[in-house]
Coordinates of C-alpha atoms in Angstrom, one line a residue:
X1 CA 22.7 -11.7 16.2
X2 CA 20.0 -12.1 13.8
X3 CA 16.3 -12.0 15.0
X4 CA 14.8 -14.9 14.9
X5 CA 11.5 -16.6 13.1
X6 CA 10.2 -19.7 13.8
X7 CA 6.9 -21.1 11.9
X8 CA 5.2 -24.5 11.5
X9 CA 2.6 -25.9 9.2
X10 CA 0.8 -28.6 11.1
X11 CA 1.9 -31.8 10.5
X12 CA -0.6 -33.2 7.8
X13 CA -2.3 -37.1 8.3
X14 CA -1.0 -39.4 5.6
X15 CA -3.8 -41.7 4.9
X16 CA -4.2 -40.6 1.5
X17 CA -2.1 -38.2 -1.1
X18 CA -2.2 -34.5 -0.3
X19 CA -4.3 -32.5 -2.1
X20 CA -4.9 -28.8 -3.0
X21 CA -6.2 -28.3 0.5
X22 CA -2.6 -29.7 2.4
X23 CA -0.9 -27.4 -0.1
X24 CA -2.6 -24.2 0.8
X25 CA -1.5 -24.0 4.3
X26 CA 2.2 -25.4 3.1
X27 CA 2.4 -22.6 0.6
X28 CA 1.1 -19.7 2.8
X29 CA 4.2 -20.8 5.3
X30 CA 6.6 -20.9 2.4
X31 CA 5.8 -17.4 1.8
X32 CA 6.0 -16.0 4.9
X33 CA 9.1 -17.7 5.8
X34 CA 10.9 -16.3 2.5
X35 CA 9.8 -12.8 3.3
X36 CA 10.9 -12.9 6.7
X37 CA 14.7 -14.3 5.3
X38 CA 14.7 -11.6 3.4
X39 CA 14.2 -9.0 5.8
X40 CA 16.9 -10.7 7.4
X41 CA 15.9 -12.9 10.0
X42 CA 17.0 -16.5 10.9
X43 CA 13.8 -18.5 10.0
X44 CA 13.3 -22.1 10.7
X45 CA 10.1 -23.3 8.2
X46 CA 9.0 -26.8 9.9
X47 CA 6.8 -28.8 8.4
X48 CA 5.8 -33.0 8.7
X49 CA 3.6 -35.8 9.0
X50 CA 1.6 -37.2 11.6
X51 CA 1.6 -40.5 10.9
X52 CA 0.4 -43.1 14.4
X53 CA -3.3 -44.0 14.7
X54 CA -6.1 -46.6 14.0
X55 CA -6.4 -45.0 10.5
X56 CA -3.2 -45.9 9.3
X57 CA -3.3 -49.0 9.9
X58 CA -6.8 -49.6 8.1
X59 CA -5.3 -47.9 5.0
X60 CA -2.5 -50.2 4.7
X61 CA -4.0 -53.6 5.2
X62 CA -6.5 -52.4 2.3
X63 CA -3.6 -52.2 0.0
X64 CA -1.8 -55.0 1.8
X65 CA 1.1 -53.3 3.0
X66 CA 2.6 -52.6 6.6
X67 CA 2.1 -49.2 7.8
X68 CA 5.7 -48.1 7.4
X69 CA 5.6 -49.7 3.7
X70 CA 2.8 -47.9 3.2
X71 CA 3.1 -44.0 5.1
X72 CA 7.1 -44.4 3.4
X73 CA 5.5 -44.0 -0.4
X74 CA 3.3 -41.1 0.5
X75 CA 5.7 -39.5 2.2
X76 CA 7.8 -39.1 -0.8
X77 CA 5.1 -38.2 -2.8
X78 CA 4.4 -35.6 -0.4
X79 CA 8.0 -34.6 -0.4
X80 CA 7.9 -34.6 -4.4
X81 CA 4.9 -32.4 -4.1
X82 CA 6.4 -29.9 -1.8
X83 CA 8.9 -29.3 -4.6
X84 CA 7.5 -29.2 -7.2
X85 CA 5.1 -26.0 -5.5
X86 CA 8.4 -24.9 -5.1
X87 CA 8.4 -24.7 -1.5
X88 CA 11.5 -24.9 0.7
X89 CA 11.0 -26.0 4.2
X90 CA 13.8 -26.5 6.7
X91 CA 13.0 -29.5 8.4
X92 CA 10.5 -32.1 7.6
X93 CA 9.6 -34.1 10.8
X94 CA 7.7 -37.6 10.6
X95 CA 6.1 -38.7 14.3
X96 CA 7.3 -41.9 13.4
X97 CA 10.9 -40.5 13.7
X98 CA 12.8 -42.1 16.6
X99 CA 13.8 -38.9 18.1
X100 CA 10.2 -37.8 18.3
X101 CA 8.7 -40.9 19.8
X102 CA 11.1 -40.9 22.1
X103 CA 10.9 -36.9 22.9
X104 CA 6.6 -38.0 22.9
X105 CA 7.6 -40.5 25.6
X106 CA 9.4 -38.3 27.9
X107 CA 6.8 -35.7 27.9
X108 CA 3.8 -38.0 28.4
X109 CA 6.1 -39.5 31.6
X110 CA 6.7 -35.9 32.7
X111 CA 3.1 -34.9 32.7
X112 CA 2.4 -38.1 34.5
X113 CA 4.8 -37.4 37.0
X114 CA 3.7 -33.8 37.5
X115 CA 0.5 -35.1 38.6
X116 CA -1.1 -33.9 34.9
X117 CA -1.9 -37.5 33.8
X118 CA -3.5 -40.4 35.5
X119 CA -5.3 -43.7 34.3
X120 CA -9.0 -43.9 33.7
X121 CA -11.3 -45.8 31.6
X122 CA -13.4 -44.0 28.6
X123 CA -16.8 -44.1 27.3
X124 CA -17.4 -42.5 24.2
X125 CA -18.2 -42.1 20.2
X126 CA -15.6 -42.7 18.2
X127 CA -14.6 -41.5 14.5
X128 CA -11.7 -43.4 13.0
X129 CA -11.3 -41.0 10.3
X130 CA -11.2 -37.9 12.6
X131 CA -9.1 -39.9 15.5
X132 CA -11.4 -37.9 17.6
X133 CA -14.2 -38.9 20.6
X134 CA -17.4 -37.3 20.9
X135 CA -20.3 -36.8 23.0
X136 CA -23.2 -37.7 22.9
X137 CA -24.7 -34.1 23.0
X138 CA -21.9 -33.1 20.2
X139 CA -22.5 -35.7 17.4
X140 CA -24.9 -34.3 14.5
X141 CA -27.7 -36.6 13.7
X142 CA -25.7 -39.2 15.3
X143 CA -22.6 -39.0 13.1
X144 CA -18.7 -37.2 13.5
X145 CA -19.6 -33.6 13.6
X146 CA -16.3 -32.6 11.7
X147 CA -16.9 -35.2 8.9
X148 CA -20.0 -36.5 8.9
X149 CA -18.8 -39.9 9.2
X150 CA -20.5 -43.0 11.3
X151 CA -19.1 -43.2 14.9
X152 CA -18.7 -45.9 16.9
X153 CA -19.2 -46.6 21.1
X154 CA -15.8 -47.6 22.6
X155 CA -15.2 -48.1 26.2
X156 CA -11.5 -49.0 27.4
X157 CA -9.1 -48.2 29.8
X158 CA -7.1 -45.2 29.2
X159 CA -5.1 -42.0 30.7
X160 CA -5.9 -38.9 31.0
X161 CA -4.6 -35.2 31.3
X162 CA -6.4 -32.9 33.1
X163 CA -7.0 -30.2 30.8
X164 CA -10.3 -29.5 33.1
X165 CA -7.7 -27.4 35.3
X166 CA -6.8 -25.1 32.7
X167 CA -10.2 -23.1 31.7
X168 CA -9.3 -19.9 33.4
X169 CA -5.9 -19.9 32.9
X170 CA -6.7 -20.1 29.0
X171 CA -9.6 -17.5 29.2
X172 CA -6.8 -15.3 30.8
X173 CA -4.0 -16.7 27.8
X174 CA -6.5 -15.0 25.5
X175 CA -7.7 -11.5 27.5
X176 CA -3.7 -10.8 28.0
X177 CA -2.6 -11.7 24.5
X178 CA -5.0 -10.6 21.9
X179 CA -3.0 -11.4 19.1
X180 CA -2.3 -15.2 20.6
X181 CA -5.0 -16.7 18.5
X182 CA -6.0 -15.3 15.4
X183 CA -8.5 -14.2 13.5
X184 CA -10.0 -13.2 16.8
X185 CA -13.1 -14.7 16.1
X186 CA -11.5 -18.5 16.7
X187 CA -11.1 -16.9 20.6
X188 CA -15.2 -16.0 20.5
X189 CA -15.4 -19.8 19.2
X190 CA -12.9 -21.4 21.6
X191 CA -14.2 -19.7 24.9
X192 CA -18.2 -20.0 24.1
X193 CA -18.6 -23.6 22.8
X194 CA -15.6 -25.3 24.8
X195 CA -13.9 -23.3 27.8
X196 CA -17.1 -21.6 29.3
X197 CA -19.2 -25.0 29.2
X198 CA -16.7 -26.6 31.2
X199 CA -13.4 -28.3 29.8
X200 CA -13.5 -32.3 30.2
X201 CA -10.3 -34.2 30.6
X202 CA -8.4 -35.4 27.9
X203 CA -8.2 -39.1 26.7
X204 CA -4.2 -39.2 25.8
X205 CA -3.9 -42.7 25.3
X206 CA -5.9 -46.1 24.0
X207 CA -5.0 -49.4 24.1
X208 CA -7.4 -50.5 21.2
X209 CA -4.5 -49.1 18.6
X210 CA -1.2 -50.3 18.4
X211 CA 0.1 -48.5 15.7
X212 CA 1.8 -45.5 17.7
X213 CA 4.3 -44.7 20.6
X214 CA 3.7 -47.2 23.6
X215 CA 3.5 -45.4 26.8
X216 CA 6.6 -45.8 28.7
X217 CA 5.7 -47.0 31.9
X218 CA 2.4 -48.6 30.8
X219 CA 3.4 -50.8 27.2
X220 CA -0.2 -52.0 27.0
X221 CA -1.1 -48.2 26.4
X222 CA -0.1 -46.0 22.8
X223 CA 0.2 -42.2 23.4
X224 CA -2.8 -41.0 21.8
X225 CA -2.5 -38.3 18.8
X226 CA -2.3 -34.9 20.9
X227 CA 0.6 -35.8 23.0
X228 CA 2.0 -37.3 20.0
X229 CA 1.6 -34.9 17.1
X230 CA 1.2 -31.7 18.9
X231 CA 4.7 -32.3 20.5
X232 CA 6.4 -32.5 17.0
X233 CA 6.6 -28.5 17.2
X234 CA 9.6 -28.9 19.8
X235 CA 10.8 -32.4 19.5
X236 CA 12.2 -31.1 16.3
X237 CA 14.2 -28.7 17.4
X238 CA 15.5 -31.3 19.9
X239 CA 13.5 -30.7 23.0
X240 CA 14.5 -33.2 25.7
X241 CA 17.0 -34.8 23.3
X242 CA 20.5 -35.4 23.0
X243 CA 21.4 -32.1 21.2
X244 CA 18.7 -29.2 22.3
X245 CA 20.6 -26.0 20.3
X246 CA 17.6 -25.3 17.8
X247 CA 15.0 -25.4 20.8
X248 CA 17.1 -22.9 22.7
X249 CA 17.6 -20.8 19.7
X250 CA 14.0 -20.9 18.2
X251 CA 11.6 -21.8 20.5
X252 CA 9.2 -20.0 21.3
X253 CA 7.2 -20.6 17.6
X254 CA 6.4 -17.1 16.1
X255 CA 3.8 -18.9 14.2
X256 CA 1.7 -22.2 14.2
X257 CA -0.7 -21.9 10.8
X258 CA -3.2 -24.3 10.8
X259 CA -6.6 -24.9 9.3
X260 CA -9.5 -23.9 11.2
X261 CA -10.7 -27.4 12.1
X262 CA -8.0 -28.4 14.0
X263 CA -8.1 -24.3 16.2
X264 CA -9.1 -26.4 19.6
X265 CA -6.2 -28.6 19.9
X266 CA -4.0 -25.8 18.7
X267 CA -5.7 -23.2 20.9
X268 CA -6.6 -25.5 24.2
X269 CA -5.1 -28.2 24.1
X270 CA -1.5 -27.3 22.9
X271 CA -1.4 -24.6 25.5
X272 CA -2.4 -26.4 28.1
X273 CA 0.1 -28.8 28.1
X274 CA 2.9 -26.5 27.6
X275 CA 1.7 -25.1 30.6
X276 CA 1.8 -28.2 32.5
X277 CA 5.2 -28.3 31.2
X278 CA 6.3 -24.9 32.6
X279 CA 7.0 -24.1 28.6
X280 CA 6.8 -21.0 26.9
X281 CA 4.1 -20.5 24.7
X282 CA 3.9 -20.2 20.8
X283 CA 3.4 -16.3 20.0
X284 CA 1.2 -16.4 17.3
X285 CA -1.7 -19.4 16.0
X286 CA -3.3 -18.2 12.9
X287 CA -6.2 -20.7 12.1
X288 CA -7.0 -20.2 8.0
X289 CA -10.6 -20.7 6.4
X290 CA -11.2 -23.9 4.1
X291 CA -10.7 -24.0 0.4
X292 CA -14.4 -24.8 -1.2
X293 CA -14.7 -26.5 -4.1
X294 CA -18.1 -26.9 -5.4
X295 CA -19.8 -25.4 -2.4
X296 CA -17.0 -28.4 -0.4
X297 CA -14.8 -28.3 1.6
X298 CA -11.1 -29.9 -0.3
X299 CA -9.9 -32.2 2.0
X300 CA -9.2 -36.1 2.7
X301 CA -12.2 -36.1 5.0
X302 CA -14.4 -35.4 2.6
X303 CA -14.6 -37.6 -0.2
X304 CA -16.4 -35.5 -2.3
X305 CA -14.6 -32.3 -2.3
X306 CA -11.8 -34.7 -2.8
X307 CA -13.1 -35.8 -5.9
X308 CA -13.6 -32.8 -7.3
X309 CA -9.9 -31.3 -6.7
X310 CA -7.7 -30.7 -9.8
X311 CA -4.7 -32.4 -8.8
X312 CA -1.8 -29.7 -8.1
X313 CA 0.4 -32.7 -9.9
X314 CA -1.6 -31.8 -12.8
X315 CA -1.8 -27.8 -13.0
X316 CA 2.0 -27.3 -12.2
X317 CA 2.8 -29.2 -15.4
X318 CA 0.3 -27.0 -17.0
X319 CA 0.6 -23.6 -15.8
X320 CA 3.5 -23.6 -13.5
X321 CA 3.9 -23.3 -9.3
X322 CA 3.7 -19.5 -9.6
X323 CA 0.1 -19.2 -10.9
X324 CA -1.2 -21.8 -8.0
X325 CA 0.2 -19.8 -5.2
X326 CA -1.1 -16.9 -6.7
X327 CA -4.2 -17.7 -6.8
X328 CA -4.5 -19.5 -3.2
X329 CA -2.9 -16.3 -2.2
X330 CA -5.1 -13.8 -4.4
X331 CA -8.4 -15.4 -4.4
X332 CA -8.8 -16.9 -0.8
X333 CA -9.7 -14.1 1.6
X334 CA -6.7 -15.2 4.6
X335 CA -8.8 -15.8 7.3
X336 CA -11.6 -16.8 5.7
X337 CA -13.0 -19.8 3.6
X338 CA -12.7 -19.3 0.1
X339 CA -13.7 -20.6 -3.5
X340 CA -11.4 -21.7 -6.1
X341 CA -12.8 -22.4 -9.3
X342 CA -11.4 -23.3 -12.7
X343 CA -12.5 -20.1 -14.2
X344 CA -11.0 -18.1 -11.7
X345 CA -7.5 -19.8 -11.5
X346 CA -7.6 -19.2 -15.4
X347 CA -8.7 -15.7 -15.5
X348 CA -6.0 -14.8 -12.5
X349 CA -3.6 -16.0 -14.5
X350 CA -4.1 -14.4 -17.7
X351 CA -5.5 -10.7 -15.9
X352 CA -3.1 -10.7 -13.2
X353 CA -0.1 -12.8 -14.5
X354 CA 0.0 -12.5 -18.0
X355 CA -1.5 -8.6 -18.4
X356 CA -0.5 -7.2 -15.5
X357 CA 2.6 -8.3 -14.4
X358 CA 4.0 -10.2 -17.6
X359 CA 3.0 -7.7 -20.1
X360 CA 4.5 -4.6 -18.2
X361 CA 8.0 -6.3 -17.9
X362 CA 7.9 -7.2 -21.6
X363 CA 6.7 -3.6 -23.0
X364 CA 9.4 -2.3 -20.7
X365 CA 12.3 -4.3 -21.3
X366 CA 11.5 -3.8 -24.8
X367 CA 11.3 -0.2 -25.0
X368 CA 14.3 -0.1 -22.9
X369 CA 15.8 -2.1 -25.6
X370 CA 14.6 -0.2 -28.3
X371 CA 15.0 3.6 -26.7
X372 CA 18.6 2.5 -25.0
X373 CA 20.0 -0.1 -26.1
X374 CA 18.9 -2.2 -22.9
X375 CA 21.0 -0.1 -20.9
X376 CA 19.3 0.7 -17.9
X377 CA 19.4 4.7 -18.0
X378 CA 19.8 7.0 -15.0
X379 CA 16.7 9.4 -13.9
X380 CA 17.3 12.8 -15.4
X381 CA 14.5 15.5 -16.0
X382 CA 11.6 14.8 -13.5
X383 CA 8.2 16.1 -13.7
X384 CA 5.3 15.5 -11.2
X385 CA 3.8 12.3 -12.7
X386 CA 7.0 10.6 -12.3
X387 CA 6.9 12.0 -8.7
X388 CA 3.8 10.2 -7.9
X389 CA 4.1 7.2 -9.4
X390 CA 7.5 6.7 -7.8
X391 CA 5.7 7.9 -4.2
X392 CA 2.4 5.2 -5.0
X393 CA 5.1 2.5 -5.4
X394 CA 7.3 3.0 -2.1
X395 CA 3.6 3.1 -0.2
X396 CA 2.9 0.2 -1.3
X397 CA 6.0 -1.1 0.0
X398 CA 5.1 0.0 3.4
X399 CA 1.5 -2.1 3.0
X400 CA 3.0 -4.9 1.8
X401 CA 5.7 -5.2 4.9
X402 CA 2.6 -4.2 7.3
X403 CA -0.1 -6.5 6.3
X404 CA 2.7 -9.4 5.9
X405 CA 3.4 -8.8 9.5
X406 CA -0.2 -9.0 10.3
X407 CA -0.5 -12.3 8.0
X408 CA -2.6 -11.0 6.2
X409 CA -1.1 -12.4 2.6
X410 CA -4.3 -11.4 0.2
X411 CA -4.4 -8.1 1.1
X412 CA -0.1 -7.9 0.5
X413 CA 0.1 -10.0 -2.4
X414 CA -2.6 -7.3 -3.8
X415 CA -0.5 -4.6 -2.8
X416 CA 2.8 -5.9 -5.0
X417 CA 0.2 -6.4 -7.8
X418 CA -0.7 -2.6 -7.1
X419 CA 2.5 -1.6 -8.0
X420 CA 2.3 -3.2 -11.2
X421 CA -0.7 -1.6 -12.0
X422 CA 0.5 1.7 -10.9
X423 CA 3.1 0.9 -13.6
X424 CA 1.1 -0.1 -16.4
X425 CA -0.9 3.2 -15.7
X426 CA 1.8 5.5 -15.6
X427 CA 2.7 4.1 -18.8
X428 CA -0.5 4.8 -20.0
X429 CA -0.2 8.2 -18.7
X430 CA 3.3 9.2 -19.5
X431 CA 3.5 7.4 -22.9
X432 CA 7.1 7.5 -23.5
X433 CA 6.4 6.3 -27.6
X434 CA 5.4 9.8 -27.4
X435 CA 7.7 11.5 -25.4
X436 CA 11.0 9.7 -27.9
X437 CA 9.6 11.7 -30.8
X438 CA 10.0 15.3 -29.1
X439 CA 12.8 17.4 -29.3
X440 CA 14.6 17.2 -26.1
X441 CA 12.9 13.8 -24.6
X442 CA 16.1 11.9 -24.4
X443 CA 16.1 13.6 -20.5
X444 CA 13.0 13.0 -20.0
X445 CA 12.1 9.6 -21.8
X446 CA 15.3 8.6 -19.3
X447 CA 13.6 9.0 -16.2
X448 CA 10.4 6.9 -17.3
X449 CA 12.2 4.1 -18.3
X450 CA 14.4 4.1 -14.6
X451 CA 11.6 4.4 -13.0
X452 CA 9.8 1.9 -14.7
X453 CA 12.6 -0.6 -13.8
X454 CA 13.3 0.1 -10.4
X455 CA 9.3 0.0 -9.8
X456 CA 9.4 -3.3 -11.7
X457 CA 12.9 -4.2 -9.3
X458 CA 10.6 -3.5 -6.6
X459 CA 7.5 -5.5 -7.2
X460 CA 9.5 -8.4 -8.1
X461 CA 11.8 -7.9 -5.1
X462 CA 8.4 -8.5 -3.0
X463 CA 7.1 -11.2 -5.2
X464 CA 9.5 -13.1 -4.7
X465 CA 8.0 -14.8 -1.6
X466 CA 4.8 -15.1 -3.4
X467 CA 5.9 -16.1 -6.8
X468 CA 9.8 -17.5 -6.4
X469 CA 10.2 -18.6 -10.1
X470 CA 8.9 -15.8 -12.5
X471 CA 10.0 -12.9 -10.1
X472 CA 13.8 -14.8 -9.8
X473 CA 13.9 -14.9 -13.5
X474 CA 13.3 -10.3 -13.7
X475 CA 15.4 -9.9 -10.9
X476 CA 18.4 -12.3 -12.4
X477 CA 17.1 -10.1 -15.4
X478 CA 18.5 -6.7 -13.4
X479 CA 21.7 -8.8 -12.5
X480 CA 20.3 -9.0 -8.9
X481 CA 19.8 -12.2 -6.8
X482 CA 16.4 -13.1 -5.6
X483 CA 17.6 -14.3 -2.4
X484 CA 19.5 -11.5 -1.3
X485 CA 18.2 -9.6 1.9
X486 CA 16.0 -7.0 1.0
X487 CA 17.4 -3.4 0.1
X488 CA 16.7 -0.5 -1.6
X489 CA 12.8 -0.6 -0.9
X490 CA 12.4 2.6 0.2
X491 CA 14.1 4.3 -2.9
X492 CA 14.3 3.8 -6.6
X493 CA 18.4 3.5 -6.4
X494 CA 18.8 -0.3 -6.3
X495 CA 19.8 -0.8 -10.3
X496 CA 23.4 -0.2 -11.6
X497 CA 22.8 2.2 -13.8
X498 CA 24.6 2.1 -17.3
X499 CA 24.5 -2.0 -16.6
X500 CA 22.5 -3.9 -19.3
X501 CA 19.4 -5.9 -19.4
X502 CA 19.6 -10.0 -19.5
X503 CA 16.8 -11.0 -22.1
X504 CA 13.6 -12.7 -21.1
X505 CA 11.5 -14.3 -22.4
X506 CA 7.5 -14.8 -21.6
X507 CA 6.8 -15.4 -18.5
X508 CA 3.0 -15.9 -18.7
X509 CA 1.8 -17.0 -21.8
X510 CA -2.1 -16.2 -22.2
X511 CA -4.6 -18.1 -22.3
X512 CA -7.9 -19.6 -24.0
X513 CA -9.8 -20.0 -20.9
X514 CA -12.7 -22.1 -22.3
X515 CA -10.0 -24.4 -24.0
X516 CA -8.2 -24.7 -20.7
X517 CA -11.3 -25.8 -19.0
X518 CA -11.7 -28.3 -21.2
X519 CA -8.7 -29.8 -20.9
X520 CA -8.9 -29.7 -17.3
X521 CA -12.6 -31.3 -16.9
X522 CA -10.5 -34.6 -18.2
X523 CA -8.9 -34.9 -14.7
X524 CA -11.7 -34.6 -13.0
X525 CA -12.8 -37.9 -11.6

């Protein structure tokens, strides 16, 4: 049986089209859940839309439709952008599935009847936009300390669970599973400025919004977002429904990714009530940094980073679904917040893409063309360079398969650029032009060109993950298909030798980067 690998995005808000931002985390998942097919696991990639809540409703009666109407058209869109970034999910869960809401409903009345809920009344500050309640103490200058946003006083009825009983049991979550949440400074975060001060019951439903899943027992109440949307990570695999196979096959989650804004729910509140619940735990929740944008954050939430995004509707067109995942992968530090700029997109792609990667599988192919014919050659007389280049490009491999297990996809995408650059280097080095003009470098000039290949098989083999379109296009090149399991890593054996080259064409053409600009800064609202 096949090891299994389970790994969610969070399920995004739909008030608004996604943006850049939504895409990031989406993207990241779609890597990590093609690698791991292709070291042969069974991977479920879920992804979705939380779509209940006060917010939702506002946004439709602006553009006077019903809220269905209305979440139905962004949906597809989001859908439509999903593809065309070339990402394959498995399952794409909306919370106003019926399954869900009724999966929502049996776990709110199961927490109630455990004794984890009861019915209370709540004074607090409210921020439509976040969906969240604040303190008095935690608003900044009297606004939404997430968005900045005016917040309102609301009193009403309401129940409750009682996360206040699970401090120490989280502080312990955390001590015996270091690798629980991730980047361990989230755990610093979680236990100084919410577990140690003293956890406050949670407010799990309102009666104010109607636009949501009505509690079961209690109609005048709607489940409030956590129960809802948090519970989409096992009511899709059919938790507490009619057919329950995928959550006994793929539950536990290996993996919730999520933005760093959202770590408490993930990292408190999520466990807590799978712990009221008597379920197992997710393995792994890696909370990412923020895309910045002008010095701002790129999200829904704030309007002017959102302002200043260049639509990922309008670079794919332009420059393809490979570059933009390259450079969210490249040029934001995993982890951390990072900036993406213009410049920097359009540099990547003509240093990385077009030079590096591009340009070293077109002087190759070519030479192979030219010296043999485009038959791919077998290795004959070896000398020491070839030796080392072929040993820098298997280590690599190792890095890559290590720091992908650690999620850490900057530092792996930059090791399967390494092994270009080894390439282009050895090249550089070795320069087989040369070599063809000796007497007697048939043998030799043989053993360059194979191991150029099979370090070009390699790289592409690994960027496939990263970069599914070009990388599909060198492998189908080498007669391979991208999808195939991984093999041959660990040696330069995986090409048929005496088998001949498909043709390609360019993959990356290069760039003015000042013209580019230019035609961008006309998107920019």
């Amino acid at each position: 049986m096949k090891e299994k690998f389970y790994i969610t995005t969070p399920i995004y808000y739909p008030s608004n089209k996604m943006t850049l931002g939504n895409a990031y985390t989406t993207i990241v998942c779609d890597a990590l859940a093609r690698f791991n097919k292709k070291l042969g696991k069974d991977v479920f990639y879920l992804t979705g839309t939380d779509e209940h809540g006060q917010k939702i409703t506002q946004s439709a009666l602006k553009v006077g439709k019903s809220e269905k109407e209305y979440l139905d058209e962004i949906v597809a869109d989001t859908k439509d952008l999903w593809k065309l970034l070339d990402i394959e999910y498995d399952k794409f869960i909306r919370t106003t599935d019926d399954y869900h809401e009724k999966t929502a409903q049996k776990i709110f009345t199961e927490l109630y009847n455990r004794g984890y809920i009861y019915k209370g009344s709540y004074k607090g500050w409210y921020c439509t936009p976040c969906e969240s309640f604040w303190t008095e103490s935690q608003l900044v200058d009297g606004k939404c300390p997430d968005c900045g946003r005016e917040v309102k006083f609301q009193e009403e009825e309401a129940y409750f669970f009682k996360l206040s009983e699970f401090g120490d049991k989280l502080i312990e979550l955390y001590k015996n599973n270091p690798n629980f949440l991730q980047p361990s400074s989230r755990v610093n975060e979680m236990v100084n400025n919410f577990i140690k001060p003293g956890l406050n019951d949670l407010c799990v439903s309102r009666t104010s919004v109607k636009w949501g899943v009505p509690v079961e027992f209690d109609k005048e109440h709607t489940i409030y977002v956590w129960i809802d949307a948090l519970s989409n990570y096992i009511s899709a695999l059919g938790f507490l429904g009619e057919d329950d196979s995928l959550y006994k096959k793929y539950w536990p989650a290996d993996v919730h990714v999520i933005g760093k804004e959202i770590v408490r729910f993930h990292s408190i509140i999520w466990p807590a009530i799978l712990m009221a619940l008597d379920i197992t735990l997710p393995k792994r929740i890696f909370a990412h940094g923020w895309i910045l944008f002008g010095g701002d954050k790129l999200s829904k939430s704030k309007e002017a980073g959102a302002k200043e995004c260049v639509d990922p509707r309008v670079l794919v067109p332009l420059y393809g679904a490979d570059a933009i995942r390259y450079m969210l992968y490249r040029e934001i530090p995993f982890g951390s917040d990072g900036n993406y700029t213009t410049e920097a997109f359009l540099t990547r792609i003509n240093a990385d893409l077009s030079n590096n990667y591009g340009n070293l599988v077109s002087r190759t192919f070519s030479m192979v063309k030219k010296y043999f014919s485009s038959i791919i050659p077998n290795e004959d007389k070896v000398s020491n360079d070839d030796s080392d280049f072929k040993n820098n490009v298997l280590n690599e491999v190792e890095a890559v398969k290590k720091y992908m297990n650690d999620l850490d996809l900057t530092k792996a995408v930059t090791s399967v650029f390494n092994i270009f650059t080894y390439a282009n280097t050895y090249i550089q080095k070795v320069q087989p032009w040369v070599v063809a003009k000796e007497e007697g470098g048939e043998a030799r000039l043989k053993t360059i060109m194979k191991y150029l290949l099979e370090a070009i098989r390699i790289g592409s083999e690994l960027l496939y993950s990263f970069m599914p379109e070009a990388s599909t296009k060198v492998l189908n090149a080498f007669g391979l298909d991208a999808r195939a399991e991984f093999s041959n890593l660990d040696n330069f054996n995986g090409l048929e030798v005496s088998s001949i080259l498909g043709e390609l064409g360019i993959l990356f053409p290069r760039l003015d980067v000042n013209a580019e600009i230019e035609k961008l800064q006309s998107f920019v609202k």
